[in-house]
Structures are given as C-alpha cells and as structure tokens.
Tab-separated table of C-alpha atoms in Angstrom:
chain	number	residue	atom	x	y	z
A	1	UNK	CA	74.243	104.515	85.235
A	2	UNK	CA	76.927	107.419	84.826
A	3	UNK	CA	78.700	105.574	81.805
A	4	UNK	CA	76.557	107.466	79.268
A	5	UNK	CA	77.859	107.451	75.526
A	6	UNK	CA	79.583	111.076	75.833
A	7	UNK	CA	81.638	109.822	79.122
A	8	UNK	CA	83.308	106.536	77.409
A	9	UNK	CA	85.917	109.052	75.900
A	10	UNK	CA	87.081	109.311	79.670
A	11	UNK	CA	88.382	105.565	79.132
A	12	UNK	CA	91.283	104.536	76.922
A	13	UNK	CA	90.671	102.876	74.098
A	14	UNK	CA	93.076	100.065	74.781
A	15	UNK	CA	91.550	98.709	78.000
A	16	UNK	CA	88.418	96.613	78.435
A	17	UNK	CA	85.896	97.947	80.467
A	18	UNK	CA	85.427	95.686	83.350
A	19	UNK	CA	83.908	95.322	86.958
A	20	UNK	CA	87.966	95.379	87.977
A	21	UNK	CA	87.892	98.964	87.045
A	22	UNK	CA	85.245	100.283	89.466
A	23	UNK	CA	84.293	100.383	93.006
A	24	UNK	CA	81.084	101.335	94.952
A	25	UNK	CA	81.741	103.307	98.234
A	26	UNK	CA	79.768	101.781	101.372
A	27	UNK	CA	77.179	104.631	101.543
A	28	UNK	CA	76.504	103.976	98.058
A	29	UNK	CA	77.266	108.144	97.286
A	30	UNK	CA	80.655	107.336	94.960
A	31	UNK	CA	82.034	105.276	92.464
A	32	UNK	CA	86.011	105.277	91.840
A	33	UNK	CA	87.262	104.488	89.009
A	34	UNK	CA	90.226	103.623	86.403
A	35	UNK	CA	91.114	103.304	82.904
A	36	UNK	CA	90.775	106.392	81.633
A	37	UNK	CA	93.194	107.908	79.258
A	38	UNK	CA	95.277	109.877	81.683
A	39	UNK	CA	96.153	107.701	84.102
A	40	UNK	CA	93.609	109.398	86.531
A	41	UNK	CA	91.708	107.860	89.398
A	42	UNK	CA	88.369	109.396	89.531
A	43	UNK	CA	85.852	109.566	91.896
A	44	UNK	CA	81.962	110.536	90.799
A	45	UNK	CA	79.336	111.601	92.822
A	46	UNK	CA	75.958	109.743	92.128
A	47	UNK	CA	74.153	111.916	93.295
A	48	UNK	CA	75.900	115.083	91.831
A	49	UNK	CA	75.944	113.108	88.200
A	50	UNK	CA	79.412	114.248	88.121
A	51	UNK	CA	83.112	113.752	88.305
A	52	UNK	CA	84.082	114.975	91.843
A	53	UNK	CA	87.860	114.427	91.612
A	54	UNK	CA	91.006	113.033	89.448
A	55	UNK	CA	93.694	112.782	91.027
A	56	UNK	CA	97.030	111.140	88.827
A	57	UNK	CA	99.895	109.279	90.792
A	58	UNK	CA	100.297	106.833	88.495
A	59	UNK	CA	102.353	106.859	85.698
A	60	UNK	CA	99.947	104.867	82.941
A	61	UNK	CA	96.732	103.668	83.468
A	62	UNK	CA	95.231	102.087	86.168
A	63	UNK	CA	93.721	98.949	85.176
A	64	UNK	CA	92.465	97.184	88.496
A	65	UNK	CA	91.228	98.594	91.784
A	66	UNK	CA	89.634	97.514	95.047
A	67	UNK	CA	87.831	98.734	98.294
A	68	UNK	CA	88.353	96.999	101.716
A	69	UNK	CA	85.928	95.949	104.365
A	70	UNK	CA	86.140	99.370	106.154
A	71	UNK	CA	85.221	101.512	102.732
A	72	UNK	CA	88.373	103.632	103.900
A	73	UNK	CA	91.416	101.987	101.929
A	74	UNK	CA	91.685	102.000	98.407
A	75	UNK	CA	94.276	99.942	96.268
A	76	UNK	CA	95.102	100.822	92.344
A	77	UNK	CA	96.982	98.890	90.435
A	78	UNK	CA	98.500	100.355	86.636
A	79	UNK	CA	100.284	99.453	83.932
A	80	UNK	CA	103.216	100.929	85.507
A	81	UNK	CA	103.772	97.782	87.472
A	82	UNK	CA	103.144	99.776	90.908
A	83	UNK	CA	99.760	99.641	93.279
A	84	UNK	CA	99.325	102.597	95.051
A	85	UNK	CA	97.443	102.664	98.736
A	86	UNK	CA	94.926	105.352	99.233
A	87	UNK	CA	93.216	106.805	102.696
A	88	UNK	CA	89.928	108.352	102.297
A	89	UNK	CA	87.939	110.057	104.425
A	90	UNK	CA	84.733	112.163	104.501
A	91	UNK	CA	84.925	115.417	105.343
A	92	UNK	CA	82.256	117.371	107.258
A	93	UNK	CA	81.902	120.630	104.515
A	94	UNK	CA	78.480	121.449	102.990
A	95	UNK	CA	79.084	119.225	100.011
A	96	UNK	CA	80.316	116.676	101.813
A	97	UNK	CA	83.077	115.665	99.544
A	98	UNK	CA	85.266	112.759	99.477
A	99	UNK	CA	89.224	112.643	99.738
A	100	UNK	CA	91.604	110.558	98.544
A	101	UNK	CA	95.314	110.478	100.249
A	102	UNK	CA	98.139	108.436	98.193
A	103	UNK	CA	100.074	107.048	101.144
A	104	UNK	CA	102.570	104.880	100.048
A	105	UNK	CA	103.350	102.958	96.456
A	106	UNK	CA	104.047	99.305	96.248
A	107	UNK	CA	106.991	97.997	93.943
A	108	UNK	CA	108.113	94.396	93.118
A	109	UNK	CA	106.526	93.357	89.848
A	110	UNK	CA	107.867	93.621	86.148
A	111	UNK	CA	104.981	94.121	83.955
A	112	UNK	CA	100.611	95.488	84.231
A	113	UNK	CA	99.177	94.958	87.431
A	114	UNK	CA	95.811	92.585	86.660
A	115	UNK	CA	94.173	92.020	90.171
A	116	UNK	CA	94.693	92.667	93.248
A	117	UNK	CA	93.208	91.645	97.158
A	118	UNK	CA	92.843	93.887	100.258
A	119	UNK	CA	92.264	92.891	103.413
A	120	UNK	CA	92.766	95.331	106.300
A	121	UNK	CA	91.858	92.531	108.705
A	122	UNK	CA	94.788	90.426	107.913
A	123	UNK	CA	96.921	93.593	107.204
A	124	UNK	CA	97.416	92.542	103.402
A	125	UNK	CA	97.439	93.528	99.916
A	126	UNK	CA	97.808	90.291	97.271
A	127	UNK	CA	98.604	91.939	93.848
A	128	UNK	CA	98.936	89.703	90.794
A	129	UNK	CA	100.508	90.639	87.427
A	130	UNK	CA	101.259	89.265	83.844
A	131	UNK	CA	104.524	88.720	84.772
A	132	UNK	CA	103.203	85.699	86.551
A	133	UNK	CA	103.208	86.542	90.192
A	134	UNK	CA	101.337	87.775	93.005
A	135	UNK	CA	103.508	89.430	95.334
A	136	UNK	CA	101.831	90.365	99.006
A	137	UNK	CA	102.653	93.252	100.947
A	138	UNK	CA	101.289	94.450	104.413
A	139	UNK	CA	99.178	97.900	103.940
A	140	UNK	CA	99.675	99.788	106.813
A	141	UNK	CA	103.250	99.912	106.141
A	142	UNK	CA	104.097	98.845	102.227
A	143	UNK	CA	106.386	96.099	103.116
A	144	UNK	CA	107.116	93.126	100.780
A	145	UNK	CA	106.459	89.618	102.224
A	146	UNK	CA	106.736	87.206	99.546
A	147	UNK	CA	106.177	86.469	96.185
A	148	UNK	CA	104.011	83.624	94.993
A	149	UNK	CA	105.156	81.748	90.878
A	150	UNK	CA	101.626	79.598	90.571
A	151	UNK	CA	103.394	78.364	87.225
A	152	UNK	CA	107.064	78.636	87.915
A	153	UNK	CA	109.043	78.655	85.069
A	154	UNK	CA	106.250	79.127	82.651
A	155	UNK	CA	105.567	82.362	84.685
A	156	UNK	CA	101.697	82.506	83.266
A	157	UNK	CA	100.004	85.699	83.164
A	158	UNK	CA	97.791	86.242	86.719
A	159	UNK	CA	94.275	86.304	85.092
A	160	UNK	CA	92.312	86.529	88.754
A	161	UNK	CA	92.714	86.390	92.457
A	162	UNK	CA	89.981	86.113	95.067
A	163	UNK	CA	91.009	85.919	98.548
A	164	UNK	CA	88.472	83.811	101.138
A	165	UNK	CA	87.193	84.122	105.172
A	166	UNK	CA	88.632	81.227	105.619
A	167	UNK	CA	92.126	82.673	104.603
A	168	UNK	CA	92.351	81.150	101.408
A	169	UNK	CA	93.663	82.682	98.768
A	170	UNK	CA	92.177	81.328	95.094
A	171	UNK	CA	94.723	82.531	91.868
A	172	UNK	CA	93.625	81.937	88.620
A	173	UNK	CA	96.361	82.185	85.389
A	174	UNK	CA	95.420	81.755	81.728
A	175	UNK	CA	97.674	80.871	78.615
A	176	UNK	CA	97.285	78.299	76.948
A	177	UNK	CA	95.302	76.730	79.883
A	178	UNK	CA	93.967	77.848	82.541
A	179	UNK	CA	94.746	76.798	85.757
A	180	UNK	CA	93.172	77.296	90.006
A	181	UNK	CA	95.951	77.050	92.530
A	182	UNK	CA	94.767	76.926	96.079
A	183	UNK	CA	97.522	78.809	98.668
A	184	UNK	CA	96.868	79.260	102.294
A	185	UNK	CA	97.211	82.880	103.679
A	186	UNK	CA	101.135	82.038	104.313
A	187	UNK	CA	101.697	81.526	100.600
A	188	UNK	CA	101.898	77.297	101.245
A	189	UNK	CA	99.902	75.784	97.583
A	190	UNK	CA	97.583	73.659	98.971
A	191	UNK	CA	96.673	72.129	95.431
A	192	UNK	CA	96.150	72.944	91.603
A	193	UNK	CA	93.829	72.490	89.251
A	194	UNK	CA	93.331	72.706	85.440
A	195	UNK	CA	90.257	73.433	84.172
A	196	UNK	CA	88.685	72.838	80.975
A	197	UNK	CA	86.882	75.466	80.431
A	198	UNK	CA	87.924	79.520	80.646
A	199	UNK	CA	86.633	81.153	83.753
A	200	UNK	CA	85.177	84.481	83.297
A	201	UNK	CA	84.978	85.656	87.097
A	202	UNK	CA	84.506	84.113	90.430
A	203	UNK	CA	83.549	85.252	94.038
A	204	UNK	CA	84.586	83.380	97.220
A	205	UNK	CA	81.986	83.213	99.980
A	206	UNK	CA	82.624	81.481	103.469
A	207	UNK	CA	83.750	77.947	101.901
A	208	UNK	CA	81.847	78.405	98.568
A	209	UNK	CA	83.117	79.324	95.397
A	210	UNK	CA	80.700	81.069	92.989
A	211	UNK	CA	82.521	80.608	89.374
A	212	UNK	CA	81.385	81.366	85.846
A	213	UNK	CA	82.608	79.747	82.987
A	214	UNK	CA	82.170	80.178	79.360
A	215	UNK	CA	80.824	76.731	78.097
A	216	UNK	CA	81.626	75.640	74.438
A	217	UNK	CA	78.839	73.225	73.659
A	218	UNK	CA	78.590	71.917	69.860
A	219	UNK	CA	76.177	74.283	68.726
A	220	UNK	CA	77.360	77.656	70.540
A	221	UNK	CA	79.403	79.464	73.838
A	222	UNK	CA	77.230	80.644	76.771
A	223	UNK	CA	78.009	81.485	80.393
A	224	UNK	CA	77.657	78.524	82.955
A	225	UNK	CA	77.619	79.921	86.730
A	226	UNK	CA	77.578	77.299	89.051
A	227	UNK	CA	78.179	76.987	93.034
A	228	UNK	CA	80.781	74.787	94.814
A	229	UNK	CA	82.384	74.068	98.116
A	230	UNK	CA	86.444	75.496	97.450
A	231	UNK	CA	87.511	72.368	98.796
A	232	UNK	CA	85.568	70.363	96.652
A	233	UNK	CA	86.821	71.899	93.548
A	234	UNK	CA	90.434	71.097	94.585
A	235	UNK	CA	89.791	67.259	95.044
C-alpha cells in the first residue's frame, strides 16, 4: 500500500483518513486522491510507487471524491463548498501518463462538501453537504436541478449518500440521530427511517443494501454488517 509512514505528512492533520478520500482507476494503474494539506488532488502511479501529478483547483481541501462507471469522470468535493468535474484521459507517450482536465465547478451549497454520487448514465452528480442538503446537478453541463432538505428545518449534516440501479437514491444524516431517507431519482422521498444504531458505511447493490453498523451491546461496540432488500428496510 503507498500510504507508508513518511507519506501521511501529504494529508492534513484535520481530516480523517477515509475510503471517501480515494479512488482506484479501472486498469488498476492509479489511485487519486484528497486530503492533503494543500488542497491538491493527486494522482499516484502503482506501479511507479510515486506521485504522478497534483494538480490544485480547489481552494481548501478536498475531502470526498468519486469515479464513474466509465473510469473517465472524476468528481471532488472540498471544504470550499464547490465539486469540481474532471476529464481524464490516457495518453499514448512512453510513460503512459494520466491527465486530469478541470472542466467545470459546481456551486450551490453553504458549508464542506461530505459525499457525493456520479452517474454518467443518468447524466448526474448528487453532492451532499453539512449544511444539510444534497443538491444534484447534470455533469456534462454543470447545471443545478434541485436541491433535496432530508431534515428540513433541522437542516442535519449529510453524513452519506449511495445512489442505486434501480434509481434510488439512499441519504443518510447524523446529529443527534441518525436517519435513512429513501428519494426516487426525481428527488420525490419515498420514506424515512430512524435508526438506532450509527451506520458506519453502506453499499447499494441491485435492490440490496449492504450496511454496517456499530453495535453497542452491554459489554462493548463492534461492527455489525448485515444484508437487506432497500425496500425492506423502509417498511
């Protein structure tokens, strides 16, 4: 693994290393990444054992990022409040590098940018926040389509989004509580739920939901994972 001791100065001290931060290319040659100190988004080379590029458009640091189906759009999202949509592309040079091309940046929310969705099938970046919201935007042009309040008033912090197959899109926010609200792709809530116990991650397969959840039995906490049908969790 390329985090070795002397490379965690890269990161900033005041983020948590997390999957969020890091992405795999589809050949399996690259990993991007965020968090570090200077706002950077980095690319390393596997099979180089080295950082490759770092390229800064952001103006703090990212703290979420994702690939899309095609392994040739990128989204960051920072502490700035802005995502930013990156191209990349291969090109055909002796050390076959990677490029990254900041096409456009996306605006709308007020505070850190926690998760985020892409979907170049549907056309669609979902971005959630601690302000509360998820706002979705179309990627091949930037443009703002709506903007999702799970808690309304309240305006909860976005802990997690996944977005389904099936076109469902699962948000998770954590205060006090934590809650699972169920939207369609058109941003209609289908239903809520609170759950009892805090949700570390989940992954949404066809109509499953793979969630784990830190478990607070009398004696000590461990991590329960546990498979469901998405549906079924809702009911």
């Amino acid at each position: 693994m390329f985090l070795h001791r002397n490379r965690l100065t890269l990161f900033s001290p005041s983020i948590s290393l997390t999957s969020r931060l890091f992405a795999l290319s589809h050949d399996g040659k690259y990993i991007f990444s965020g968090g570090h100190w200077d706002s950077s988004l980095r690319v390393y080379s596997l099979s180089k054992s080295k950082t490759i590029h770092s390229i800064i458009r952001h103006t703090d640091i990212i703290t979420c990022l994702s690939l899309d189906s095609t392994g040739y759009i990128l989204v960051t999202g920072s502490r700035d409040a802005t995502c930013i949509i990156w191209y990349l592309s291969s090109s055909i040079d002796q050390d076959s590098s990677i490029f990254l091309q900041s096409e456009r940046i996306l605006y709308g929310h007020r505070s850190e940018i926690t998760c985020l969705c892409v979907s170049s099938e549907l056309d669609l970046v979902i971005t959630g926040s601690l302000d509360g919201t998820c706002n979705l935007y179309t990627i091949e042009r930037g443009t703002y389509l709506r903007t999702l309040c799970p808690t309304h008033e309240n305006l909860d912090p976005i802990k997690n989004m996944r977005l389904s197959d099936e076109r469902h899109l699962v948000v998770q926010t954590e205060n006090e509580q934590t809650h699972l609200f169920l939207y369609s792709i058109n941003g209609n809530l289908i239903r809520t739920r609170k759950f009892e116990y805090q949700i570390v991650d989940m992954i949404l397969i066809d109509q499953y939901m793979i969630i784990a959840v830190n478990h607070q039995s009398t004696h000590e906490q461990s991590t329960v994972a546990a498979r469901v049908i998405i549906k079924d969790l809702f009911e």
